[in-house]
XYZ file of C-alpha atoms in Angstrom:
398
model
C 90.316 75.999 23.951
C 90.867 75.829 27.663
C 88.164 75.678 30.597
C 89.919 78.178 32.894
C 89.585 79.260 36.349
C 87.057 82.044 36.323
C 87.850 85.148 38.738
C 91.692 86.150 39.353
C 94.261 85.434 36.476
C 96.991 83.118 37.505
C 94.957 81.532 40.428
C 95.923 77.940 38.975
C 96.545 76.540 35.719
C 93.868 76.033 33.027
C 92.035 72.689 32.187
C 91.451 71.453 28.679
C 88.076 72.653 27.680
C 87.831 70.157 24.838
C 87.548 67.536 27.311
C 84.206 68.739 28.375
C 82.415 67.958 25.056
C 79.917 65.687 25.901
C 80.860 65.478 29.460
C 77.742 66.835 31.133
C 75.101 64.543 29.765
C 71.798 65.562 31.475
C 71.528 69.413 31.029
C 69.037 71.868 31.244
C 68.082 75.658 30.331
C 64.674 76.906 30.596
C 64.083 77.512 27.059
C 65.026 74.245 26.169
C 63.098 72.539 28.884
C 59.932 74.164 27.678
C 60.394 72.574 24.421
C 60.932 68.952 25.759
C 57.866 66.745 25.915
C 56.522 66.167 29.373
C 57.000 62.619 30.447
C 53.859 60.202 29.986
C 52.387 59.668 33.310
C 49.299 57.949 32.194
C 48.276 54.577 33.543
C 48.561 53.320 30.046
C 50.967 50.395 30.489
C 51.879 50.478 26.775
C 52.859 54.075 26.927
C 54.057 54.441 30.321
C 57.764 55.030 30.625
C 60.062 52.791 32.340
C 62.449 54.277 34.824
C 65.908 52.785 35.044
C 65.839 53.778 38.849
C 64.244 51.625 41.340
C 60.840 52.585 43.027
C 61.463 53.805 46.350
C 58.989 52.366 49.526
C 56.401 55.001 50.394
C 57.277 54.742 53.943
C 60.386 56.474 55.621
C 63.620 54.637 55.593
C 64.559 53.377 59.045
C 67.173 55.249 60.872
C 70.666 53.546 61.224
C 72.109 53.260 64.832
C 74.606 56.089 65.471
C 75.681 57.015 69.054
C 74.261 60.484 70.175
C 72.305 61.008 67.095
C 69.113 61.348 69.048
C 68.347 64.117 71.394
C 68.679 62.872 74.823
C 66.336 63.912 78.012
C 64.933 67.453 77.622
C 66.211 67.474 74.107
C 69.728 67.740 74.984
C 72.001 67.446 71.741
C 75.574 66.061 71.584
C 78.130 65.764 68.642
C 77.855 62.411 66.629
C 79.817 60.937 63.661
C 77.530 59.417 60.858
C 79.232 56.675 58.930
C 77.525 56.230 55.621
C 75.973 52.799 55.625
C 78.271 50.058 53.696
C 81.370 52.484 53.683
C 83.944 53.476 56.063
C 83.411 57.377 55.322
C 82.461 59.391 58.143
C 81.400 63.056 58.788
C 80.715 64.762 61.998
C 77.727 66.712 63.101
C 77.893 69.312 65.871
C 74.755 70.923 67.842
C 73.904 74.385 67.256
C 71.715 75.452 70.224
C 68.555 77.494 69.216
C 68.548 81.365 69.871
C 68.191 84.900 68.547
C 70.367 87.206 66.356
C 70.384 89.906 64.221
C 70.547 88.765 60.706
C 72.741 90.830 57.905
C 75.122 93.655 58.347
C 74.523 97.243 60.163
C 74.709 100.131 57.920
C 78.120 101.228 58.898
C 79.899 97.921 58.386
C 82.836 98.248 56.115
C 82.214 96.730 52.513
C 78.798 96.287 53.366
C 76.473 95.681 50.471
C 72.696 96.933 50.428
C 71.369 93.292 50.177
C 72.766 92.504 53.480
C 70.181 94.430 54.888
C 68.129 95.612 56.734
C 69.146 93.860 60.028
C 66.239 91.610 60.992
C 65.807 90.089 64.482
C 65.569 86.350 64.014
C 64.948 83.282 66.145
C 66.595 80.072 64.867
C 65.552 76.683 66.040
C 68.032 74.065 67.275
C 70.055 71.967 64.724
C 72.824 69.985 63.858
C 75.319 71.258 61.164
C 78.183 69.456 59.563
C 81.521 70.463 61.298
C 83.329 70.405 57.969
C 82.293 71.488 54.335
C 81.093 68.200 52.543
C 84.295 66.433 51.104
C 84.896 64.517 47.975
C 85.104 61.283 50.140
C 81.405 61.749 50.767
C 80.060 63.317 47.710
C 81.611 60.746 45.224
C 79.753 58.079 46.812
C 76.756 59.786 45.498
C 77.993 61.665 42.204
C 79.839 58.580 41.020
C 77.706 55.813 42.402
C 80.497 54.468 44.087
C 78.316 52.968 46.764
C 76.277 50.859 44.352
C 79.354 49.924 42.515
C 81.134 48.494 45.505
C 78.062 46.297 46.290
C 78.085 45.110 42.734
C 81.925 44.477 42.850
C 81.865 42.683 46.056
C 78.658 40.836 45.498
C 77.231 42.401 48.732
C 73.534 42.600 49.757
C 72.231 45.931 49.865
C 71.427 47.447 53.334
C 67.831 48.092 54.237
C 68.346 51.767 53.455
C 69.454 51.164 49.919
C 65.770 50.509 48.855
C 65.318 54.254 49.197
C 68.948 55.659 48.447
C 69.127 53.736 45.069
C 65.798 55.389 44.059
C 67.456 58.955 44.287
C 68.390 60.528 40.962
C 72.260 61.051 40.455
C 74.519 63.256 38.293
C 75.347 61.841 34.805
C 79.182 61.219 34.846
C 81.494 63.973 33.543
C 84.399 63.172 31.293
C 86.532 65.660 33.170
C 87.211 65.277 36.996
C 85.070 68.031 38.659
C 88.098 68.717 41.046
C 89.865 70.234 38.292
C 93.127 68.863 39.429
C 93.191 70.365 42.868
C 92.675 67.031 44.564
C 89.893 64.833 45.938
C 91.040 62.885 48.865
C 90.019 65.066 52.020
C 89.204 68.048 49.947
C 85.727 69.711 49.715
C 83.310 68.695 46.826
C 82.786 71.653 44.258
C 80.883 72.946 41.317
C 77.638 71.115 41.966
C 74.199 73.181 41.090
C 71.935 73.693 43.983
C 69.651 70.936 42.627
C 72.538 68.563 42.567
C 73.301 69.521 46.282
C 69.727 68.909 47.294
C 69.711 65.666 45.731
C 72.923 64.779 47.577
C 71.112 65.653 50.655
C 68.182 63.648 49.834
C 70.182 60.577 49.023
C 72.187 60.902 52.319
C 68.838 61.094 54.036
C 67.593 57.848 52.513
C 71.152 56.219 53.329
C 70.966 57.057 57.006
C 67.140 57.403 57.740
C 67.735 60.871 59.169
C 66.645 64.063 57.497
C 69.409 65.980 56.137
C 69.375 69.144 54.013
C 70.871 72.471 53.072
C 70.915 75.372 55.699
C 68.630 78.116 55.266
C 70.305 81.512 55.076
C 69.025 82.217 58.564
C 70.626 78.871 59.994
C 73.865 79.489 58.146
C 74.602 83.068 59.495
C 73.531 82.294 62.882
C 76.158 79.185 63.054
C 78.774 81.297 61.235
C 78.433 84.169 63.743
C 78.507 81.782 66.743
C 77.248 84.587 68.817
C 79.289 87.431 67.569
C 78.037 90.709 65.916
C 81.163 91.617 64.284
C 82.147 91.408 60.585
C 83.922 88.078 61.018
C 83.493 85.390 63.795
C 87.156 86.339 64.621
C 89.309 89.450 64.974
C 89.608 90.977 61.448
C 93.450 90.724 61.865
C 93.397 87.147 62.451
C 91.875 86.283 58.835
C 94.864 84.045 58.043
C 94.171 81.875 61.237
C 90.641 81.107 60.349
C 89.838 81.516 56.425
C 91.450 80.275 53.301
C 91.489 83.217 50.866
C 93.400 84.561 47.829
C 96.344 85.571 49.503
C 97.046 82.354 51.749
C 95.232 79.707 49.597
C 98.185 78.688 47.066
C 95.802 79.185 44.321
C 93.141 76.407 45.033
C 90.864 75.319 47.724
C 92.380 73.284 50.929
C 91.297 70.219 52.831
C 88.913 71.399 55.511
C 89.609 71.529 59.329
C 93.446 72.802 58.950
C 92.541 76.456 60.426
C 90.847 77.376 63.545
C 87.180 76.789 64.232
C 84.395 79.324 65.346
C 82.978 79.227 68.896
C 80.562 76.500 67.756
C 83.559 74.305 66.655
C 82.615 74.915 62.914
C 85.506 74.973 60.336
C 85.975 77.021 57.207
C 82.787 79.029 57.684
C 84.887 81.968 56.212
C 86.618 81.073 52.865
C 87.853 78.000 51.282
C 84.536 77.002 49.603
C 81.279 79.072 49.333
C 78.290 76.974 50.859
C 74.921 76.638 49.271
C 71.792 77.649 51.169
C 68.124 76.725 50.301
C 67.211 80.451 49.952
C 66.343 82.743 46.881
C 68.738 85.721 46.587
C 67.106 88.930 46.240
C 68.897 92.291 45.584
C 66.592 94.160 48.013
C 67.977 91.787 50.916
C 65.441 91.112 53.718
C 62.775 93.427 52.648
C 60.522 90.592 52.354
C 60.588 90.215 56.408
C 59.601 93.622 57.166
C 55.945 93.978 58.595
C 54.160 97.127 57.209
C 57.547 98.301 55.886
C 59.384 98.241 59.432
C 61.653 95.975 61.042
C 59.372 93.566 63.311
C 59.599 93.729 66.912
C 59.688 90.415 67.616
C 62.182 87.785 65.978
C 61.218 86.088 62.925
C 61.178 82.456 63.635
C 63.221 80.292 61.036
C 62.822 82.281 57.898
C 63.337 80.907 54.619
C 62.774 82.484 51.124
C 61.534 79.759 49.148
C 62.940 80.281 45.623
C 60.514 80.434 42.261
C 63.166 81.016 39.714
C 66.409 79.184 38.831
C 68.654 82.172 39.352
C 69.526 83.513 41.606
C 69.847 81.355 44.754
C 72.111 81.856 47.798
C 75.572 80.765 48.641
C 77.459 82.040 51.785
C 80.770 82.151 53.107
C 83.234 83.437 50.553
C 85.878 81.192 48.801
C 89.573 80.605 48.672
C 89.933 83.031 45.406
C 87.995 85.893 47.397
C 89.184 88.801 49.314
C 88.399 89.093 53.036
C 85.472 91.531 52.420
C 83.627 88.672 50.686
C 84.157 86.533 53.663
C 82.222 88.470 56.175
C 79.465 86.561 58.229
C 76.629 88.529 56.549
C 78.329 88.467 52.835
C 76.201 86.769 50.422
C 75.902 86.100 46.868
C 73.315 84.920 44.102
C 73.946 82.044 41.793
C 73.930 82.901 38.185
C 73.894 81.428 34.513
C 77.552 82.827 34.421
C 78.485 79.943 36.682
C 78.178 77.772 33.561
C 79.619 79.860 30.742
C 82.231 77.480 30.326
C 79.863 74.475 29.925
C 80.200 74.016 26.419
C 77.017 72.258 25.788
C 73.452 73.718 25.009
C 71.274 73.266 26.792
C 73.621 73.471 30.155
C 73.997 71.070 32.833
C 71.532 70.651 35.920
C 74.321 68.956 37.743
C 77.370 71.141 37.242
C 78.375 74.628 37.712
C 81.720 74.442 35.641
C 82.544 78.017 36.293
C 81.943 77.851 40.139
C 85.086 75.866 41.151
C 84.720 77.333 44.658
C 81.067 76.308 45.529
C 80.418 73.538 47.749
C 78.002 71.873 50.675
C 77.627 72.097 54.197
C 75.004 70.003 55.954
C 72.203 70.857 58.496
C 69.835 68.464 60.456
C 67.135 69.936 62.365
C 66.416 68.842 65.609
C 62.614 68.832 65.021
C 62.591 67.573 61.276
C 59.430 67.711 59.195
C 56.969 64.608 58.663
C 58.617 62.438 55.791
C 55.779 63.369 53.276
C 57.551 67.026 53.545
C 60.965 65.880 52.897
C 60.990 66.190 49.148
C 60.023 69.969 49.525
C 63.788 70.465 50.742
C 65.349 67.822 48.327
C 63.745 67.636 45.174
C 63.499 69.863 42.026
C 60.881 72.717 42.302
C 61.018 73.896 38.824
C 59.436 72.405 35.834
C 62.551 73.084 33.647
C 64.536 70.805 35.876
C 61.891 68.303 36.457
C 61.407 67.615 32.914
C 65.322 67.002 32.262
C 65.648 64.793 35.376
C 62.520 62.762 34.108
C 64.223 61.991 31.035
C 67.340 61.224 32.744
C 65.195 58.452 35.027
C 63.708 57.003 31.925
C 67.393 56.542 30.283
C 66.974 59.512 27.970
C 69.850 61.806 28.122
């Protein structure tokens, strides 16, 4: 048996599927989750489950000091480089000014899908966005608990923020490297569920004291377009200069930042790996933003279509195994159970999408973050079927 690359044949060599047996230890499906007992939340200390995770302080973590990470006079935003506390791992955040745009594609756009419309006027508030897709160098600190291991090995005292970060749920370890032999150092992290991606942004927020999250669809498309109204943020005949796709990717993802950026300075918004958004995916597109069945006359402020089911949820940008039509600024796709077909377990993992070896993360940090009491809405599980499995993991029951 083999764990193969979904999609095009011969995109890269197969990976042994048998190695995945038992790999994705914490798993979930809706049917299975409903059969599991809810964790005991009573105050009876004799019955109360003991967490293998520490309890985080109730207040917000203090922010680490990073030059230009806070707005200047008049709300001026500057690029800044965040160093993850206790490591030498750095990622760059770029300011994206607020503004208005038409979200979605016009009806006459070539290769347009019905769920890319109707076009809706949208106003987006200012935010920072990561210049590159999240790389394994960053994600592995969370996924593999490398930050905690380093402290233990070097007998280092934890940083102040670690009291919060260490309390965040982390993925159970896979027995097969989740880069699927495509490379890790400098390459984009892949194959995580939206829940795993959100937990990463939670961990990063606690680690830095700054509110990071996944982008909304509106933020993502606004940042991708960077002021353009054409199918791509570049001329259509320049795709090889801006995007990794099937014809130029050599059968796998590539290190971010090698091709040309868009006008905002963001790399790989088209191609390389798809990027998770917070929104639910709906086949009727943006019908939910209509007012009395009509396109609103005024821009909709910061729309976000909160999911109420596990599938489908939005990923944007297209990836290395796609054709250019799926890399367009307005192109969108919804997550599916098919992204876990080759996960050999039942129930399926809450952490890994074994068949989405092209799915990654890009970070957003809003200029005006919500109060700390509301951070969990953007970071934590919002479905009982995930919460049940997560609770079992946190008490050491896999």
